[in-house]
Amino acid sequence: MPLSEFEKRELELIGHGLEAEDPRLAGLLSRDSTALSLRTRVMRGLMLFAAGVGVLLLGLVIRAPSLGVAGFAVMNGGGYWALKDLRWSLRSMKRHVTLLEGNSE
């Protein structure tokens, strides 16, 4: 059921009041900041993955198995961190699109 004009105006007034009162919270709740934070987390995970690869290769070059194992662990952790949020966001996006289209799958 669509919102009436009065309800739309009231919702806009509440939104503007929230932005004026606490712009940081309003920014956190906006859709753009959610996508930005997801992008930031994925990039940080990929950077951690790359650092882990570097430590792993350094451990191989200087023949230090413990350093290689530590690099492998950092590489796996960074890869997991980069992909876990991406996987969940794609699932929720697919579910949201399915609900918008009216499918019940």
Short mmCIF file of N, CA and C in Angstrom, two decimals:
data_model
loop_
_atom_site.label_atom_id
_atom_site.label_comp_id
_atom_site.label_asym_id
_atom_site.label_seq_id
_atom_site.Cartn_x
_atom_site.Cartn_y
_atom_site.Cartn_z
N MET A 1 0.85 -1.17 0.00
CA MET A 1 0.00 0.00 0.00
C MET A 1 0.90 1.24 0.00
N PRO A 2 0.72 2.13 -0.97
CA PRO A 2 1.57 3.32 -1.06
C PRO A 2 1.24 4.31 0.05
N LEU A 3 2.23 5.15 0.35
CA LEU A 3 2.04 6.18 1.37
C LEU A 3 1.22 7.33 0.83
N SER A 4 0.45 7.95 1.71
CA SER A 4 -0.30 9.13 1.29
C SER A 4 0.65 10.32 1.22
N GLU A 5 0.17 11.41 0.65
CA GLU A 5 1.00 12.61 0.53
C GLU A 5 1.38 13.16 1.92
N PHE A 6 0.44 13.10 2.84
CA PHE A 6 0.72 13.56 4.20
C PHE A 6 1.83 12.71 4.84
N GLU A 7 1.74 11.42 4.69
CA GLU A 7 2.75 10.53 5.26
C GLU A 7 4.12 10.75 4.62
N LYS A 8 4.14 10.99 3.32
CA LYS A 8 5.41 11.28 2.64
C LYS A 8 6.04 12.56 3.17
N ARG A 9 5.21 13.60 3.36
CA ARG A 9 5.72 14.87 3.90
C ARG A 9 6.25 14.70 5.31
N GLU A 10 5.51 13.96 6.14
CA GLU A 10 5.95 13.73 7.51
C GLU A 10 7.26 12.95 7.54
N LEU A 11 7.38 11.97 6.69
CA LEU A 11 8.61 11.19 6.62
C LEU A 11 9.78 12.06 6.18
N GLU A 12 9.56 12.94 5.22
CA GLU A 12 10.61 13.88 4.80
C GLU A 12 11.00 14.82 5.92
N LEU A 13 10.02 15.32 6.68
CA LEU A 13 10.32 16.21 7.80
C LEU A 13 11.14 15.48 8.87
N ILE A 14 10.79 14.25 9.14
CA ILE A 14 11.55 13.46 10.12
C ILE A 14 12.97 13.25 9.62
N GLY A 15 13.12 12.94 8.34
CA GLY A 15 14.45 12.74 7.76
C GLY A 15 15.30 13.99 7.81
N HIS A 16 14.72 15.14 7.48
CA HIS A 16 15.46 16.40 7.54
C HIS A 16 15.82 16.75 8.99
N GLY A 17 14.90 16.48 9.91
CA GLY A 17 15.19 16.73 11.32
C GLY A 17 16.34 15.87 11.81
N LEU A 18 16.37 14.61 11.38
CA LEU A 18 17.45 13.71 11.76
C LEU A 18 18.78 14.19 11.19
N GLU A 19 18.77 14.62 9.94
CA GLU A 19 20.00 15.13 9.32
C GLU A 19 20.50 16.38 10.03
N ALA A 20 19.58 17.25 10.44
CA ALA A 20 19.99 18.48 11.13
C ALA A 20 20.50 18.19 12.54
N GLU A 21 19.84 17.25 13.21
CA GLU A 21 20.20 16.96 14.60
C GLU A 21 21.48 16.14 14.70
N ASP A 22 21.60 15.11 13.87
CA ASP A 22 22.77 14.22 13.96
C ASP A 22 23.18 13.80 12.54
N PRO A 23 23.97 14.61 11.84
CA PRO A 23 24.32 14.29 10.46
C PRO A 23 25.16 13.02 10.34
N ARG A 24 25.94 12.72 11.38
CA ARG A 24 26.77 11.50 11.32
C ARG A 24 25.88 10.24 11.31
N LEU A 25 24.88 10.22 12.17
CA LEU A 25 23.96 9.08 12.21
C LEU A 25 23.18 8.99 10.91
N ALA A 26 22.74 10.12 10.39
CA ALA A 26 22.01 10.12 9.12
C ALA A 26 22.89 9.59 8.00
N GLY A 27 24.17 9.92 8.01
CA GLY A 27 25.10 9.41 7.00
C GLY A 27 25.30 7.91 7.13
N LEU A 28 25.35 7.43 8.38
CA LEU A 28 25.50 5.99 8.58
C LEU A 28 24.29 5.21 8.12
N LEU A 29 23.13 5.80 8.22
CA LEU A 29 21.90 5.11 7.85
C LEU A 29 21.58 5.20 6.36
N SER A 30 22.26 6.06 5.66
CA SER A 30 21.97 6.21 4.24
C SER A 30 22.51 5.01 3.45
N ARG A 31 21.92 4.75 2.35
CA ARG A 31 22.30 3.59 1.52
C ARG A 31 23.70 3.76 0.93
N ASP A 32 24.06 4.98 0.55
CA ASP A 32 25.37 5.22 -0.06
C ASP A 32 26.50 4.90 0.91
N SER A 33 26.33 5.27 2.17
CA SER A 33 27.39 5.01 3.14
C SER A 33 27.52 3.51 3.40
N THR A 34 26.42 2.77 3.31
CA THR A 34 26.49 1.32 3.48
C THR A 34 27.32 0.70 2.37
N ALA A 35 27.08 1.14 1.14
CA ALA A 35 27.86 0.62 0.02
C ALA A 35 29.32 1.04 0.15
N LEU A 36 29.57 2.25 0.62
CA LEU A 36 30.93 2.72 0.79
C LEU A 36 31.66 1.92 1.87
N SER A 37 30.96 1.64 2.97
CA SER A 37 31.62 0.87 4.02
C SER A 37 31.87 -0.56 3.57
N LEU A 38 30.97 -1.13 2.76
CA LEU A 38 31.20 -2.46 2.22
C LEU A 38 32.42 -2.44 1.31
N ARG A 39 32.51 -1.43 0.46
CA ARG A 39 33.66 -1.30 -0.44
C ARG A 39 34.95 -1.15 0.37
N THR A 40 34.89 -0.38 1.43
CA THR A 40 36.06 -0.17 2.28
C THR A 40 36.49 -1.47 2.95
N ARG A 41 35.53 -2.24 3.46
CA ARG A 41 35.88 -3.51 4.11
C ARG A 41 36.47 -4.49 3.12
N VAL A 42 35.92 -4.54 1.91
CA VAL A 42 36.45 -5.45 0.89
C VAL A 42 37.86 -5.03 0.51
N MET A 43 38.09 -3.73 0.34
CA MET A 43 39.43 -3.27 -0.02
C MET A 43 40.44 -3.56 1.10
N ARG A 44 40.03 -3.37 2.34
CA ARG A 44 40.93 -3.68 3.45
C ARG A 44 41.25 -5.17 3.50
N GLY A 45 40.26 -5.99 3.24
CA GLY A 45 40.50 -7.43 3.21
C GLY A 45 41.45 -7.82 2.10
N LEU A 46 41.29 -7.19 0.94
CA LEU A 46 42.19 -7.49 -0.18
C LEU A 46 43.61 -7.01 0.10
N MET A 47 43.73 -5.87 0.79
CA MET A 47 45.06 -5.40 1.15
C MET A 47 45.72 -6.33 2.16
N LEU A 48 44.93 -6.84 3.10
CA LEU A 48 45.45 -7.79 4.07
C LEU A 48 45.85 -9.09 3.38
N PHE A 49 45.06 -9.51 2.39
CA PHE A 49 45.40 -10.70 1.60
C PHE A 49 46.74 -10.51 0.89
N ALA A 50 46.91 -9.34 0.28
CA ALA A 50 48.17 -9.06 -0.43
C ALA A 50 49.34 -9.02 0.54
N ALA A 51 49.14 -8.45 1.72
CA ALA A 51 50.21 -8.43 2.72
C ALA A 51 50.55 -9.85 3.16
N GLY A 52 49.55 -10.70 3.29
CA GLY A 52 49.79 -12.10 3.65
C GLY A 52 50.58 -12.83 2.58
N VAL A 53 50.27 -12.56 1.32
CA VAL A 53 51.03 -13.16 0.22
C VAL A 53 52.49 -12.70 0.29
N GLY A 54 52.69 -11.41 0.57
CA GLY A 54 54.05 -10.89 0.68
C GLY A 54 54.82 -11.55 1.81
N VAL A 55 54.19 -11.72 2.97
CA VAL A 55 54.85 -12.36 4.10
C VAL A 55 55.13 -13.83 3.79
N LEU A 56 54.19 -14.49 3.12
CA LEU A 56 54.39 -15.89 2.73
C LEU A 56 55.59 -16.02 1.80
N LEU A 57 55.68 -15.15 0.80
CA LEU A 57 56.81 -15.20 -0.13
C LEU A 57 58.12 -14.85 0.57
N LEU A 58 58.07 -13.91 1.50
CA LEU A 58 59.27 -13.58 2.26
C LEU A 58 59.73 -14.78 3.08
N GLY A 59 58.78 -15.47 3.68
CA GLY A 59 59.13 -16.67 4.44
C GLY A 59 59.73 -17.75 3.56
N LEU A 60 59.26 -17.86 2.31
CA LEU A 60 59.83 -18.84 1.39
C LEU A 60 61.25 -18.44 0.97
N VAL A 61 61.45 -17.15 0.73
CA VAL A 61 62.75 -16.68 0.25
C VAL A 61 63.82 -16.83 1.33
N ILE A 62 63.49 -16.46 2.57
CA ILE A 62 64.51 -16.55 3.62
C ILE A 62 64.47 -17.90 4.34
N ARG A 63 63.66 -18.81 3.85
CA ARG A 63 63.56 -20.18 4.37
C ARG A 63 63.22 -20.20 5.86
N ALA A 64 62.16 -19.47 6.20
CA ALA A 64 61.65 -19.45 7.56
C ALA A 64 60.22 -19.99 7.54
N PRO A 65 60.06 -21.29 7.85
CA PRO A 65 58.73 -21.90 7.75
C PRO A 65 57.68 -21.22 8.64
N SER A 66 58.07 -20.78 9.81
CA SER A 66 57.10 -20.15 10.69
C SER A 66 56.57 -18.84 10.10
N LEU A 67 57.44 -18.10 9.43
CA LEU A 67 57.03 -16.87 8.78
C LEU A 67 56.11 -17.17 7.59
N GLY A 68 56.40 -18.22 6.87
CA GLY A 68 55.54 -18.63 5.76
C GLY A 68 54.16 -19.05 6.23
N VAL A 69 54.12 -19.80 7.34
CA VAL A 69 52.83 -20.22 7.90
C VAL A 69 52.04 -19.01 8.39
N ALA A 70 52.73 -18.07 9.02
CA ALA A 70 52.05 -16.85 9.48
C ALA A 70 51.51 -16.06 8.29
N GLY A 71 52.29 -15.96 7.22
CA GLY A 71 51.82 -15.27 6.02
C GLY A 71 50.61 -15.96 5.41
N PHE A 72 50.64 -17.29 5.41
CA PHE A 72 49.50 -18.04 4.88
C PHE A 72 48.25 -17.79 5.72
N ALA A 73 48.42 -17.72 7.05
CA ALA A 73 47.27 -17.46 7.92
C ALA A 73 46.73 -16.05 7.69
N VAL A 74 47.60 -15.08 7.55
CA VAL A 74 47.16 -13.70 7.29
C VAL A 74 46.48 -13.62 5.94
N MET A 75 47.01 -14.32 4.95
CA MET A 75 46.42 -14.33 3.61
C MET A 75 45.01 -14.92 3.65
N ASN A 76 44.83 -16.02 4.34
CA ASN A 76 43.51 -16.64 4.45
C ASN A 76 42.54 -15.76 5.22
N GLY A 77 43.01 -15.14 6.30
CA GLY A 77 42.15 -14.24 7.06
C GLY A 77 41.70 -13.05 6.25
N GLY A 78 42.61 -12.46 5.49
CA GLY A 78 42.27 -11.32 4.65
C GLY A 78 41.29 -11.70 3.55
N GLY A 79 41.50 -12.86 2.96
CA GLY A 79 40.58 -13.33 1.92
C GLY A 79 39.19 -13.57 2.47
N TYR A 80 39.13 -14.18 3.65
CA TYR A 80 37.84 -14.42 4.28
C TYR A 80 37.14 -13.10 4.61
N TRP A 81 37.91 -12.16 5.17
CA TRP A 81 37.34 -10.87 5.55
C TRP A 81 36.82 -10.13 4.32
N ALA A 82 37.52 -10.23 3.20
CA ALA A 82 37.09 -9.53 1.98
C ALA A 82 35.84 -10.16 1.39
N LEU A 83 35.73 -11.48 1.45
CA LEU A 83 34.63 -12.15 0.77
C LEU A 83 33.39 -12.37 1.63
N LYS A 84 33.52 -12.40 2.94
CA LYS A 84 32.35 -12.72 3.76
C LYS A 84 31.28 -11.65 3.66
N ASP A 85 31.65 -10.38 3.68
CA ASP A 85 30.66 -9.31 3.57
C ASP A 85 30.10 -9.22 2.15
N LEU A 86 30.93 -9.49 1.18
CA LEU A 86 30.48 -9.45 -0.20
C LEU A 86 29.44 -10.53 -0.46
N ARG A 87 29.69 -11.72 0.07
CA ARG A 87 28.76 -12.82 -0.12
C ARG A 87 27.41 -12.50 0.48
N TRP A 88 27.39 -12.00 1.71
CA TRP A 88 26.12 -11.69 2.37
C TRP A 88 25.40 -10.53 1.68
N SER A 89 26.13 -9.56 1.19
CA SER A 89 25.47 -8.43 0.55
C SER A 89 24.82 -8.86 -0.77
N LEU A 90 25.44 -9.78 -1.49
CA LEU A 90 24.84 -10.26 -2.72
C LEU A 90 23.60 -11.08 -2.44
N ARG A 91 23.61 -11.87 -1.37
CA ARG A 91 22.41 -12.64 -1.00
C ARG A 91 21.27 -11.72 -0.63
N SER A 92 21.53 -10.73 0.19
CA SER A 92 20.45 -9.83 0.61
C SER A 92 19.95 -9.01 -0.57
N MET A 93 20.85 -8.64 -1.50
CA MET A 93 20.44 -7.88 -2.67
C MET A 93 19.53 -8.74 -3.55
N LYS A 94 19.88 -10.01 -3.70
CA LYS A 94 19.07 -10.90 -4.52
C LYS A 94 17.70 -11.09 -3.87
N ARG A 95 17.67 -11.25 -2.56
CA ARG A 95 16.42 -11.42 -1.84
C ARG A 95 15.57 -10.17 -1.98
N HIS A 96 16.19 -8.99 -1.89
CA HIS A 96 15.47 -7.73 -2.00
C HIS A 96 14.86 -7.58 -3.39
N VAL A 97 15.61 -7.93 -4.44
CA VAL A 97 15.11 -7.83 -5.80
C VAL A 97 13.96 -8.81 -6.00
N THR A 98 14.09 -10.02 -5.45
CA THR A 98 13.03 -11.01 -5.59
C THR A 98 11.75 -10.51 -4.94
N LEU A 99 11.87 -9.91 -3.77
CA LEU A 99 10.68 -9.39 -3.09
C LEU A 99 10.07 -8.23 -3.87
N LEU A 100 10.90 -7.39 -4.48
CA LEU A 100 10.37 -6.27 -5.26
C LEU A 100 9.63 -6.74 -6.50
N GLU A 101 10.13 -7.82 -7.10
CA GLU A 101 9.50 -8.31 -8.31
C GLU A 101 8.22 -9.08 -8.02
N GLY A 102 8.00 -9.45 -6.77
CA GLY A 102 6.79 -10.16 -6.41
C GLY A 102 6.93 -11.67 -6.51
N ASN A 103 8.11 -12.18 -6.72
CA ASN A 103 8.31 -13.62 -6.75
C ASN A 103 8.42 -14.14 -5.33
N SER A 104 8.01 -15.37 -5.11
CA SER A 104 8.09 -15.94 -3.77
C SER A 104 9.18 -16.97 -3.65
N GLU A 105 10.15 -17.01 -4.56
CA GLU A 105 11.21 -18.00 -4.51
C GLU A 105 12.20 -17.69 -3.44
#
